[in-house]
XYZ file of C-alpha atoms in Angstrom:
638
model
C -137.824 85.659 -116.043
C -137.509 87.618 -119.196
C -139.206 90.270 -120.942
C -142.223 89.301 -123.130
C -142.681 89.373 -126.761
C -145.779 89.284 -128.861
C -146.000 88.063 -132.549
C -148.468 88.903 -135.453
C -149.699 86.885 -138.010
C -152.524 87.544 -140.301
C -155.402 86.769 -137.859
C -153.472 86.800 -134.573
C -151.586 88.477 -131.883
C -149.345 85.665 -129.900
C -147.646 86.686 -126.277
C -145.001 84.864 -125.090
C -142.789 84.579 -121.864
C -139.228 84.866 -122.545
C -136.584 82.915 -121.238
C -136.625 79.889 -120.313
C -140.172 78.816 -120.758
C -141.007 80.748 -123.792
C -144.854 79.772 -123.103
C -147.529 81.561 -124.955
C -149.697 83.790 -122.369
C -152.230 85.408 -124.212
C -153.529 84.597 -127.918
C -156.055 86.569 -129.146
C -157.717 85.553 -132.266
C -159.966 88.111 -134.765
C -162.030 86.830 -137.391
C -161.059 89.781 -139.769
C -157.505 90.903 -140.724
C -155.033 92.441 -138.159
C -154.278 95.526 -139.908
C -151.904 97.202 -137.585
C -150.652 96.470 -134.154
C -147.810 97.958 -131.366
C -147.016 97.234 -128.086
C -146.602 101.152 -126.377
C -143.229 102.207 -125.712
C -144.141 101.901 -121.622
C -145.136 98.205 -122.099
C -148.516 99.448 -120.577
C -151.215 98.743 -123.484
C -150.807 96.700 -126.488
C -153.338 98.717 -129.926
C -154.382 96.581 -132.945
C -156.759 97.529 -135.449
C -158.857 95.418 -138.091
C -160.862 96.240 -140.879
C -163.754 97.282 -138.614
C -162.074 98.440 -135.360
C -159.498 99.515 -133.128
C -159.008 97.880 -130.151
C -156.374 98.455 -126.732
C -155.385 96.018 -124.226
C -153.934 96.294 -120.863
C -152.905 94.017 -117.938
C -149.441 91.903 -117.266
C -150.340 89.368 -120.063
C -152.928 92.335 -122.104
C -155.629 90.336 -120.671
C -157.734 93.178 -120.461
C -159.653 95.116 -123.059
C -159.405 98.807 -122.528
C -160.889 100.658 -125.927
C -162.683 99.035 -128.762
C -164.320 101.375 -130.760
C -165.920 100.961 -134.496
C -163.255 102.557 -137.144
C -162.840 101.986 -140.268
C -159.401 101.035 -142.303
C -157.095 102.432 -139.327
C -153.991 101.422 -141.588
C -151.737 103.236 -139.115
C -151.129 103.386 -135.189
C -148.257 104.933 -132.998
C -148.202 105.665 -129.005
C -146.285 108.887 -127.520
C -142.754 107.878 -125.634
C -144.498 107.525 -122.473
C -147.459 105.489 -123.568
C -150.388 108.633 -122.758
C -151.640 109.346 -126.161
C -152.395 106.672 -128.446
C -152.577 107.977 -132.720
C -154.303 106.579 -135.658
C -154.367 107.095 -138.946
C -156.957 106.068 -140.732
C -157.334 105.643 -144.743
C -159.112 109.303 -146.100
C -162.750 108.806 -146.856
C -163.495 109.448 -150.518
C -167.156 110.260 -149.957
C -165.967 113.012 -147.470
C -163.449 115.509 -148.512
C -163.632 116.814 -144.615
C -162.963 113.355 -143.055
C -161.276 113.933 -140.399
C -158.747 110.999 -140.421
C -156.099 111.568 -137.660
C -157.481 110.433 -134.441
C -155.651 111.091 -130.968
C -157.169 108.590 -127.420
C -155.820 109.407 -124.365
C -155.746 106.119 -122.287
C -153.879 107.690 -118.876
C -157.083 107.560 -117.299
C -159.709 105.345 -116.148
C -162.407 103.881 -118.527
C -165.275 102.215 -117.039
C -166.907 101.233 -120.762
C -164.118 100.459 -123.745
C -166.829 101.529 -125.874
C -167.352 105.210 -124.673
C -164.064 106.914 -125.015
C -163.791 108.928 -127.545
C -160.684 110.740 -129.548
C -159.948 113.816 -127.925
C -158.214 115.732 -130.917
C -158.567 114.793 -134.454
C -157.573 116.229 -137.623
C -157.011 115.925 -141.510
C -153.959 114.520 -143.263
C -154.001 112.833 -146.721
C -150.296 111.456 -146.013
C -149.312 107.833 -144.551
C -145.934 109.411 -143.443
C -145.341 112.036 -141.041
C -148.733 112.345 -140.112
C -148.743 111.639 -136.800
C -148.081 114.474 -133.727
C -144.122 114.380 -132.020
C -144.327 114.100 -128.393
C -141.843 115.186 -125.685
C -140.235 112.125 -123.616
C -142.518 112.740 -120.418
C -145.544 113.070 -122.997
C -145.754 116.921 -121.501
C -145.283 118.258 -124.971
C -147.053 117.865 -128.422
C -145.939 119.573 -131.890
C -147.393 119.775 -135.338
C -145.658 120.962 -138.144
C -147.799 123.767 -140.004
C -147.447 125.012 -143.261
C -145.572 128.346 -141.964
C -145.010 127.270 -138.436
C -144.153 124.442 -136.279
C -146.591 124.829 -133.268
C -146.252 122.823 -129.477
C -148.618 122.803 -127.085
C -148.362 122.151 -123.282
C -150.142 119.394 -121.714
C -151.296 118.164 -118.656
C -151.632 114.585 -117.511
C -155.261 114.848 -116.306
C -156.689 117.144 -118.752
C -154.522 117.515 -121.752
C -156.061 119.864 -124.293
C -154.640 120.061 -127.692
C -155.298 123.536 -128.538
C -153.018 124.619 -131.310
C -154.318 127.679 -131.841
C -153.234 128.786 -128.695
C -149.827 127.198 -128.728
C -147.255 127.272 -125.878
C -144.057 127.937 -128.200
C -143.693 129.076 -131.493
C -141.294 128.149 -134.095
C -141.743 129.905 -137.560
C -140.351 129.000 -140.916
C -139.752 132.194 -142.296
C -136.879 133.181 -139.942
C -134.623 134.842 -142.781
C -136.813 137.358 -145.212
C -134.908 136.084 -147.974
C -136.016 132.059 -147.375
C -139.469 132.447 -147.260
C -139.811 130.019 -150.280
C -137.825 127.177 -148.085
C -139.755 124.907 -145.674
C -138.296 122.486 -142.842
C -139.192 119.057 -144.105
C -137.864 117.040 -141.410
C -137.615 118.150 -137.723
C -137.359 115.648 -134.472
C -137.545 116.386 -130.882
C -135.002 115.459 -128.343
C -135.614 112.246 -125.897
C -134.516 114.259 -122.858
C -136.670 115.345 -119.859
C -135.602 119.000 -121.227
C -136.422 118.817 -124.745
C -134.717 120.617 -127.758
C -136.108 120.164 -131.402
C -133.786 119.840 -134.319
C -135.083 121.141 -137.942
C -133.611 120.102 -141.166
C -134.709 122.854 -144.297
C -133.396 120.958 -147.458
C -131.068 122.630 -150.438
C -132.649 124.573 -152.565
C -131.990 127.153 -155.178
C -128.157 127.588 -154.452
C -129.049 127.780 -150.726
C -126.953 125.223 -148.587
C -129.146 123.022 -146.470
C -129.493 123.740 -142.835
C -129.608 122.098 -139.546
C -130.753 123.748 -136.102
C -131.099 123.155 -132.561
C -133.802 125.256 -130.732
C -134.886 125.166 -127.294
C -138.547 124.862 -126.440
C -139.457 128.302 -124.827
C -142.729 129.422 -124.030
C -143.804 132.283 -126.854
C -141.828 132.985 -130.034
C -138.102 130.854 -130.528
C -135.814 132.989 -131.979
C -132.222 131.331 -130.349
C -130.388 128.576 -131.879
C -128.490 126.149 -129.946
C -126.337 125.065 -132.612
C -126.274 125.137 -137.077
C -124.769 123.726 -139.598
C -125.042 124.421 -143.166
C -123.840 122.358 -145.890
C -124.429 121.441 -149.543
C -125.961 117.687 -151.139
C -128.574 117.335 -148.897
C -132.387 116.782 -150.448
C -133.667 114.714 -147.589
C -132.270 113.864 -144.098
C -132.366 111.196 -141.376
C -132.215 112.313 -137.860
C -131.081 110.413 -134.897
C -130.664 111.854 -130.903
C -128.545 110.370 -128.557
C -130.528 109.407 -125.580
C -129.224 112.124 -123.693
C -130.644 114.734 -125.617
C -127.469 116.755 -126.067
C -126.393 115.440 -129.808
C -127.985 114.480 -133.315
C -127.007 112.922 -135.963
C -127.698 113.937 -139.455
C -127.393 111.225 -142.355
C -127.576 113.729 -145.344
C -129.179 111.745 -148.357
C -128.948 113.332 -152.282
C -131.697 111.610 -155.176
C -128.733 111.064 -157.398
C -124.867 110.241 -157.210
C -122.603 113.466 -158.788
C -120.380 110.479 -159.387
C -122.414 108.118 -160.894
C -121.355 105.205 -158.375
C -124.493 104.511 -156.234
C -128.106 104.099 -157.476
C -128.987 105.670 -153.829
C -127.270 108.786 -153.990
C -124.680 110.014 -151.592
C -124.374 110.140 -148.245
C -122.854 112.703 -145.848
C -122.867 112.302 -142.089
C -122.992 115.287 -139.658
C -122.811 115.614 -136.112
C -124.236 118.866 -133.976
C -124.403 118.852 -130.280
C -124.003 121.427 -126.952
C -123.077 121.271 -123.808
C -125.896 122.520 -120.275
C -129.187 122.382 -120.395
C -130.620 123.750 -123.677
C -127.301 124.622 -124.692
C -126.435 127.017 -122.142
C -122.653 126.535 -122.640
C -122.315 126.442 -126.479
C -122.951 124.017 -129.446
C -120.979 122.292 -131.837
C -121.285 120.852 -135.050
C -118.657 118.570 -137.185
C -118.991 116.666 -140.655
C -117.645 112.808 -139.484
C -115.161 111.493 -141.326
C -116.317 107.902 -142.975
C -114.852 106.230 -146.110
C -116.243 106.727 -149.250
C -119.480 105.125 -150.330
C -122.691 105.006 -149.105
C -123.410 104.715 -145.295
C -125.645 101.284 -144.228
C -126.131 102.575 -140.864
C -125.448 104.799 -137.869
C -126.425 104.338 -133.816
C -126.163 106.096 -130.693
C -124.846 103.654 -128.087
C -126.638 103.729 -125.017
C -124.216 105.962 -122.646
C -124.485 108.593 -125.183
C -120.942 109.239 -125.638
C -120.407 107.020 -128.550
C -121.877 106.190 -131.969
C -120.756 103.643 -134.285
C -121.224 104.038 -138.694
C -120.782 101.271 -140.785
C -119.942 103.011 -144.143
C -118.435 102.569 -147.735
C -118.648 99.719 -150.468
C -118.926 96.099 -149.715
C -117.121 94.506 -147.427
C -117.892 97.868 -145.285
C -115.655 99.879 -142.861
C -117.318 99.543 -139.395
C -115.838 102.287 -137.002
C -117.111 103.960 -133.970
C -116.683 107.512 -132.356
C -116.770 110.072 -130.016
C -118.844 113.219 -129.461
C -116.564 115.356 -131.478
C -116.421 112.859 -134.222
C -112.817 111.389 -134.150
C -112.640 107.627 -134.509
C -112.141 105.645 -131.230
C -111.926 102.250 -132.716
C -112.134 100.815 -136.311
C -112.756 96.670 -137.567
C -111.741 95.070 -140.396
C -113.830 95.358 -143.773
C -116.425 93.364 -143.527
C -119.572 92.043 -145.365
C -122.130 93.833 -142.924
C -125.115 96.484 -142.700
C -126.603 96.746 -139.473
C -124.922 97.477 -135.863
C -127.378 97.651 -133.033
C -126.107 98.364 -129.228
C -127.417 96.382 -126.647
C -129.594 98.295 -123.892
C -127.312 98.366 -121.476
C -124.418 99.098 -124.161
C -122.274 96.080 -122.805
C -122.470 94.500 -126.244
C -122.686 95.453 -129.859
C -123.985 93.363 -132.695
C -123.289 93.982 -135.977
C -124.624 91.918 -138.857
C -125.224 91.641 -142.697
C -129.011 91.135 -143.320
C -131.408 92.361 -146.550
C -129.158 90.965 -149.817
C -126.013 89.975 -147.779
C -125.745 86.110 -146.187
C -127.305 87.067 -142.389
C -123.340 86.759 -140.511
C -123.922 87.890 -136.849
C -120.912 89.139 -134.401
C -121.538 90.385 -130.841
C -118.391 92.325 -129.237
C -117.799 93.163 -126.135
C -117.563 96.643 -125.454
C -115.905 97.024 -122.091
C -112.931 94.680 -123.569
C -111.857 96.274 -126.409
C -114.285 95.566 -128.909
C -113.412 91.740 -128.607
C -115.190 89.329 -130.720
C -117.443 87.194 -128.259
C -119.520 85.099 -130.311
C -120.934 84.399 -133.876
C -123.917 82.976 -135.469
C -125.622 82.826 -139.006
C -129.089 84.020 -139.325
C -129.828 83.911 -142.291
C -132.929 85.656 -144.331
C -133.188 87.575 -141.358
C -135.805 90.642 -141.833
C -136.101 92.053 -138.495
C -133.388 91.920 -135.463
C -133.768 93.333 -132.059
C -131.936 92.902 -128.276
C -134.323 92.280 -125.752
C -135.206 95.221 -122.807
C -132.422 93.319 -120.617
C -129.542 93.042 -123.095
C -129.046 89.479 -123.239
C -131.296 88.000 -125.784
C -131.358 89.086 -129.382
C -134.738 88.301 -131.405
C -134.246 87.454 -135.224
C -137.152 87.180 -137.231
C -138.281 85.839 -141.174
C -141.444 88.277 -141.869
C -143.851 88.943 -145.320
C -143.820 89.930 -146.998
C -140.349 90.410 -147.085
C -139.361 87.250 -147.585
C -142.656 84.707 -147.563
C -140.717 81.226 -147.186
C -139.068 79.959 -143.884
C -141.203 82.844 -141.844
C -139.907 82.143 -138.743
C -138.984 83.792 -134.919
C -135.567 82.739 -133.250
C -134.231 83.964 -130.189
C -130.072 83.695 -129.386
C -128.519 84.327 -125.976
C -125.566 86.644 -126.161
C -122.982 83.735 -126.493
C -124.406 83.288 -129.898
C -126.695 79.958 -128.950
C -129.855 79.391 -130.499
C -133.057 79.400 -127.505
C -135.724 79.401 -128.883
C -137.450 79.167 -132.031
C -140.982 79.137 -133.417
C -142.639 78.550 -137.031
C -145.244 80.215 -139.517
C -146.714 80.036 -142.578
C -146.770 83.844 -142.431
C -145.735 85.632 -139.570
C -146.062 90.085 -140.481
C -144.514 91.060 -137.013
C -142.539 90.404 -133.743
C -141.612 92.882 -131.101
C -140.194 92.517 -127.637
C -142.720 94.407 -124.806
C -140.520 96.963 -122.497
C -140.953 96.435 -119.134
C -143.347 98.723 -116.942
C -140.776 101.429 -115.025
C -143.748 104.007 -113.904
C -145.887 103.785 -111.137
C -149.355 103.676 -111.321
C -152.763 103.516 -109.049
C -153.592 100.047 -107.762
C -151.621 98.219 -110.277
C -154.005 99.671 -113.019
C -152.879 101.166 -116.022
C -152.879 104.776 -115.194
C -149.774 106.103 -114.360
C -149.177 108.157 -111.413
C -146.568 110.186 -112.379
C -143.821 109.750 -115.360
C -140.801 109.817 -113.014
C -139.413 106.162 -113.853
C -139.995 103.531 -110.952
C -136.768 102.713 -108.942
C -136.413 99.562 -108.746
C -133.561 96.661 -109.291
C -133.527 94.714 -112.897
C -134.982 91.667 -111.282
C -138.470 93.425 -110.320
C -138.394 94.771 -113.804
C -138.880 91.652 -115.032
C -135.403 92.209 -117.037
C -132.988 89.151 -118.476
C -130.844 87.005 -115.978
C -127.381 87.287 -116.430
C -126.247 84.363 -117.683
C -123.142 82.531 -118.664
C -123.324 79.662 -121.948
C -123.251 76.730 -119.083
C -125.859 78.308 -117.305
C -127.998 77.957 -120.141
C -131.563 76.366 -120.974
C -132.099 75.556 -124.340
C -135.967 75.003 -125.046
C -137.278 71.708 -126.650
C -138.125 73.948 -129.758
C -134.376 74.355 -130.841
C -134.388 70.412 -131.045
C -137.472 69.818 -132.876
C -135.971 72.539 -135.671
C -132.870 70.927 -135.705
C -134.604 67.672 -136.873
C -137.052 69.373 -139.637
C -134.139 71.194 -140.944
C -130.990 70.216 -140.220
C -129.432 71.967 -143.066
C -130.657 75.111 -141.673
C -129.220 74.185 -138.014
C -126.166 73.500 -139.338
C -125.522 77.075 -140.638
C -126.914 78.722 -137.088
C -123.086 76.724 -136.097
C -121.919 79.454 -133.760
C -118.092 80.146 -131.707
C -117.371 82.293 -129.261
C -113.752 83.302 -127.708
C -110.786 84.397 -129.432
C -110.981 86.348 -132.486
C -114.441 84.484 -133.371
C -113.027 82.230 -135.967
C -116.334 80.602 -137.316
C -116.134 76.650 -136.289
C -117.489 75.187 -139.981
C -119.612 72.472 -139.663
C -119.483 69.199 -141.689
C -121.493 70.093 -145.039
C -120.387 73.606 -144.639
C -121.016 75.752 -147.668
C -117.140 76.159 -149.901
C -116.633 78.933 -152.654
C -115.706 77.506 -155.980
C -112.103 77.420 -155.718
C -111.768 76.463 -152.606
C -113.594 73.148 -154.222
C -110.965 72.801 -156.814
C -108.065 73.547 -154.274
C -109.693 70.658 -152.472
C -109.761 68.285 -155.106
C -106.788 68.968 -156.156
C -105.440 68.032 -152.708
C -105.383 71.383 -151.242
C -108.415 72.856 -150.027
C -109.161 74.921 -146.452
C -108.649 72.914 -143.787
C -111.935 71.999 -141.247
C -114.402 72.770 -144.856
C -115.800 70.200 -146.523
C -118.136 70.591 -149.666
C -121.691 70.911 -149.113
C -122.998 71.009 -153.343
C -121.376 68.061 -155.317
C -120.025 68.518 -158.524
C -120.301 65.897 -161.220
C -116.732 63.973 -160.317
C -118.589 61.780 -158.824
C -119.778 58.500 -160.582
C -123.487 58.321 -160.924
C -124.722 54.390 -160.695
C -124.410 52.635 -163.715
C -122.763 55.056 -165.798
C -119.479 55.587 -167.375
C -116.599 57.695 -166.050
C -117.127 60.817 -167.289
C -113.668 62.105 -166.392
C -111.661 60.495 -169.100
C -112.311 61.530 -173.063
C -111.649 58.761 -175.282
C -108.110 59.571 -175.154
C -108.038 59.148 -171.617
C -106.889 62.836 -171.115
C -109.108 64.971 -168.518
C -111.610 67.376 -170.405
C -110.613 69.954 -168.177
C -112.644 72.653 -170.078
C -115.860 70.522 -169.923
C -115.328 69.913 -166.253
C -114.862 73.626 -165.218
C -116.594 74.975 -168.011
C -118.956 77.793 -166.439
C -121.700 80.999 -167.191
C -122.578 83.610 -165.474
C -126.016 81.932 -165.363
C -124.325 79.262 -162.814
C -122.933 75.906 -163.880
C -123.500 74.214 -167.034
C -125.468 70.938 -167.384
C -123.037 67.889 -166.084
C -121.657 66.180 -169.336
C -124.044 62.942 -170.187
C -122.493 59.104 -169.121
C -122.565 58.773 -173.047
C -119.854 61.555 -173.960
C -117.589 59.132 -172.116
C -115.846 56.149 -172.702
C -115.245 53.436 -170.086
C -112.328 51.175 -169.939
C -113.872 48.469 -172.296
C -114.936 51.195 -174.979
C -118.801 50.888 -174.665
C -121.570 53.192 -173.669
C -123.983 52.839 -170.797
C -127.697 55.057 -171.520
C -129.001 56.588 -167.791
C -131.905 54.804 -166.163
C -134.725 57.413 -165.360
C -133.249 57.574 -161.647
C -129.702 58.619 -162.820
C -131.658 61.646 -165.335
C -133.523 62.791 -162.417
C -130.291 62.662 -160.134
C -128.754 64.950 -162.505
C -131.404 66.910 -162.722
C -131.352 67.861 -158.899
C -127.355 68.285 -159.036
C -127.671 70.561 -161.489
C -130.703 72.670 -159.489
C -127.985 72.442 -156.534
C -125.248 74.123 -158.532
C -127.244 76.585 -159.628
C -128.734 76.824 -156.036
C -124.520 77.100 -155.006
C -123.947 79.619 -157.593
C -126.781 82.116 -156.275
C -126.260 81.975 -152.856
C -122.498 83.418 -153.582
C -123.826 85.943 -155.284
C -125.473 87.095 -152.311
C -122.507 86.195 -150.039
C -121.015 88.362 -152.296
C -123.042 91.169 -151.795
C -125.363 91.056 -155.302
C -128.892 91.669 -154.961
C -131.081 88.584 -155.924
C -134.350 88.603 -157.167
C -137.386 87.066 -155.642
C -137.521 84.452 -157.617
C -133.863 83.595 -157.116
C -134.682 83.702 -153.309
C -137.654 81.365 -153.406
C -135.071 78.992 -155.628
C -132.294 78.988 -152.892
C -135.136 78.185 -150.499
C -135.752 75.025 -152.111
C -132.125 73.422 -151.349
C -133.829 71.195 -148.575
C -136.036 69.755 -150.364
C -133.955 69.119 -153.222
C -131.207 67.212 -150.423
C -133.591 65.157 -149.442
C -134.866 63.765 -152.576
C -131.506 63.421 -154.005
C -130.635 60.822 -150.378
C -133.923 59.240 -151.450
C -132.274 58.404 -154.549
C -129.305 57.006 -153.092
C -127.058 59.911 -153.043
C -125.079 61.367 -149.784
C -122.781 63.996 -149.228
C -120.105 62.351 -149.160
C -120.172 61.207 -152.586
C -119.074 64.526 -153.637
């Protein structure tokens, strides 16, 4: 048995069991719009919050309702690491200048009425981003950033009180007399059970930027762990190892000295130390990536690695160790993403957003090999599951608002599991519960996590591909879209050489290769082109010479294809002209929305960014196949 996952769609929140049944447990249904929903980090309480209230549920399948309360446009909602303290943000009130919009409920204790609780620490903040409070891993620390100070507070798991004008530690802002003008803008704290915070304070007026590690000690903090101060850095993103003992810095510019990226440039840094709270020194390195911007950076799982896929399309995908020298490098490739799996076994790496949705899973404990590979295609969110040996791909709006889908692959790169919407917002796997708490309730004893094999954590079986269950949902897909089934074709072994199925999609001149007798062997054409004789009409091959108009056949615009040359500009053998019945002008209509259709989608194998329109055309090639077969036409005409 699997780990659950729950989906959101404009009205509901859907549970389901994971592998191999994949049955819906829990549906709950609200008659007003789901405005925001999470499943706690803990997998102890699932929030949501409509238009008139917030509501928390708890319980192995969230069967039971823990808080519902009467709040107004909650637009916002985040739990601490440990699942405690449970934050909303709600929209400011315009009547009330003093609204106090920032609401923090702390569910670690029992509630006999979900209508009674009420926030115990609330404040104002005009802001959708960064407004809510950082908590420490074990949920025993809270910080807010103030406008001269960064303030943390101590609490207790029975009577936190978040009293910040008492803090516990101190961190203040105007640690050099001559930077009292500069303000951190970014600072994170560390995932460890011995916490460190890092602080990023932006370039500004000839200053380099800076980034710190600082311990949490009770009273003033005056020591730094470890710095690092560099230029081209107006913004940051942070990212700990799960350790706690190293950060990574993605330094981001507004604008490109160069002129070569719309989205600035990027600089990667790396600062960590060695003991507890640095104890036996720090160290900080720039890491070394090619040039271009970076797509993304991850910690794997063990902490000792991270992997960067950097520079222009196709992308150098390379992965390190703690002092930043490369350990392993792939070929360029078309890809964006790279996202270790829990247990760090595996590493996916994939090209979603404008690129074609390629998938590759390596294995990490055999030299990066090449395992599997899938297509998934328009694919908005991606995620492994808690055990490591699913992966979740999802369609969501409004990203994308055709084909809104959920699919779930097993490692080896087959397709489980898939369900349908007409709009599906959100899809998130639930962690398992690893504390222990009173009486199987949701109050948790103590945050020490629960010792226990994977199996009782309800984590994935291990499984090998002819061990596996596919559900009955993977069929019925197949059937409603078989063009789309085609391309989840998958291979795994070897150096994960994609196995092309028949109707495969073929670049241009591979086409022309092909019908010129060459081609790439195993490919076949999926989008016709117009050498093939449309019923009742002339040969449109042959001018009236009898030589081939090879600039009207290959004539082409950066718009896509040109319209196929009319039966009439032709001459057949006898001399005489043929007019098109309505069914041949409406079969050359649809071949020429296929071309077009061909021409867009490599752009975006190519890497261009297509509008939404364009998107919503390529969308349509299904429907467009089938009414061109209902017209008599197949594939293999082409």
């Amino acid at each position: 048995m699997s780990s659950q996952f729950f989906l959101k769609t404009n009205k509901d929140i859907e549970l389901f069991q994971g592998y191999p049944e994949f049955n819906e447990c829990n549906h709950t249904s609200k008659e007003s719009q789901v405005i925001s929903s999470v499943v706690s980090p803990c997998g102890r309480f699932l929030a949501l919050s409509t238009k008139e209230s917030l509501q928390v549920f708890s319980g192995i399948n969230f069967e039971n309702l823990l808080l519902e309360k009467d709040c107004n446009d909650i637009y916002d909602i985040k739990f601490s690491p440990s699942g405690n303290f449970l934050n909303t943000w709600e929209r400011p009130s315009a009547s009330d200048p003093e609204h106090k919009n920032v609401k923090i409920w702390f569910l670690n204790q029992e509630i006999k009425d979900a209508k009674i609780l009420e926030p115990i620490y609330q404040y104002k903040y005009k802001s959708q981003s960064n407004w809510s409070l950082q908590y420490s891993k074990l949920d025993n620390f809270a910080m807010k950033l103030f406008p001269k100070d960064l303030r943390i507070v101590k609490l207790s798991l029975t009577n936190p009180i978040f009293d910040f004008s008492k803090p516990f530690a101190t961190l203040n802002l105007d640690q050099d007399p001559t930077d009292q003008n500069r303000k951190f803008t970014t600072y994170l704290v560390s995932p460890s059970e011995h916490p460190t915070i890092c602080t990023f304070m932006p370039e500004k007026s000839g200053k380099p930027a800076q980034l710190t590690i600082w311990p949490i000690l009770e009273g003033k903090i005056n020591k730094k762990i470890a710095t690092k101060s560099f230029f081209k850095a107006d913004s940051c993103q942070l990212k700990w190892n799960s350790q706690g003992n190293a950060i990574l810095c993605l330094a981001i510019t507004d604008f490109d000295s160069q002129n070569k990226s719309y989205y600035g440039e990027n600089t990667l840094y790396l600062l960590s130390f060695q003991g507890v709270n640095g104890t036996l020194g720090g160290n900080s390195v720039r890491v070394p990536l090619a040039n271009g911007p970076v797509h993304d950076f991850t910690w794997s799982p063990t902490s000792r690695q991270f992997g960067v896929i950097a520079g222009y399309m196709p992308a150098t995908v390379a992965f390190f160790d703690m002092r930043g020298n490369i350990v392993h490098s792939l070929d360029n490739q078309s890809k964006n993403t790279m996202l270790f799996s829990p247990s760090g076994n595996y590493i996916l790496i994939g090209g979603f957003g404008n690129l074609q949705g390629a998938v590759e899973i390596l294995d990490r404990h055999n030299k990066f090999k090449s395992i599997a590979k899938f297509n998934a295609t328009n694919t908005s969110v991606c995620m492994w599951s808690p055990g490591g040996e699913f992966i979740m791909t999802a369609t969501t709006s409004p990203r994308l608002r055709v084909d809104n889908a959920v699919k779930v692959w097993h490692v080896s790169g087959n397709l489980v599991f898939v369900k349908e919407f007409k709009e599906l917002l959100k899809v998130d796997w639930r962690s398992p519960i690893k504390v222990k708490t009173y009486n199987n309730s949701h109050v948790a004893k103590e945050m020490a996590p629960l010792e226990q094999d994977g199996e009782n954590l309800n984590l994935d079986p291990k499984l090998n591909k002819s061990q596996l269950k596919v559900h009955a949902s993977v069929a019925e897909f197949a059937a409603a879209h078989p063009q789309q089934a085609a391309n989840h074709a998958h291979s795994t072994g070897g150096k994960g050489a994609t196995n092309k199925p028949a109707g495969a999609y073929k670049p241009p001149h591979a086409r022309r290769a092909g019908a010129a007798g060459g081609g790439v062997p195993g490919m076949t054409r999926t989008v016709p082109g117009m050498a093939r004789a449309v019923p009742g009409a002339a040969p449109a091959n042959n001018n009236a010479n009898g030589k081939t108009s090879r600039r009207r056949k290959n004539k082409t615009s950066t718009d896509g294809p040109t319209n196929p040359p009319s039966a009439s500009s032709g001459s057949n053998s006898s001399g005489s002209n043929s007019e098109a019945s309505p069914e041949e002008k409406k079969m050359r209509s649809l071949l020429k929305k296929l071309r077009s259709i061909e021409t867009l989608k490599q752009r975006k194998a190519n890497g261009d960014k297509l509008e939404d329109t364009q998107v919503l055309k390529i969308s349509t090639e299904d429907k467009i196949l089938a009414d061109l077969k209902a017209l008599g036409w197949n594939e293999s005409d082409a």
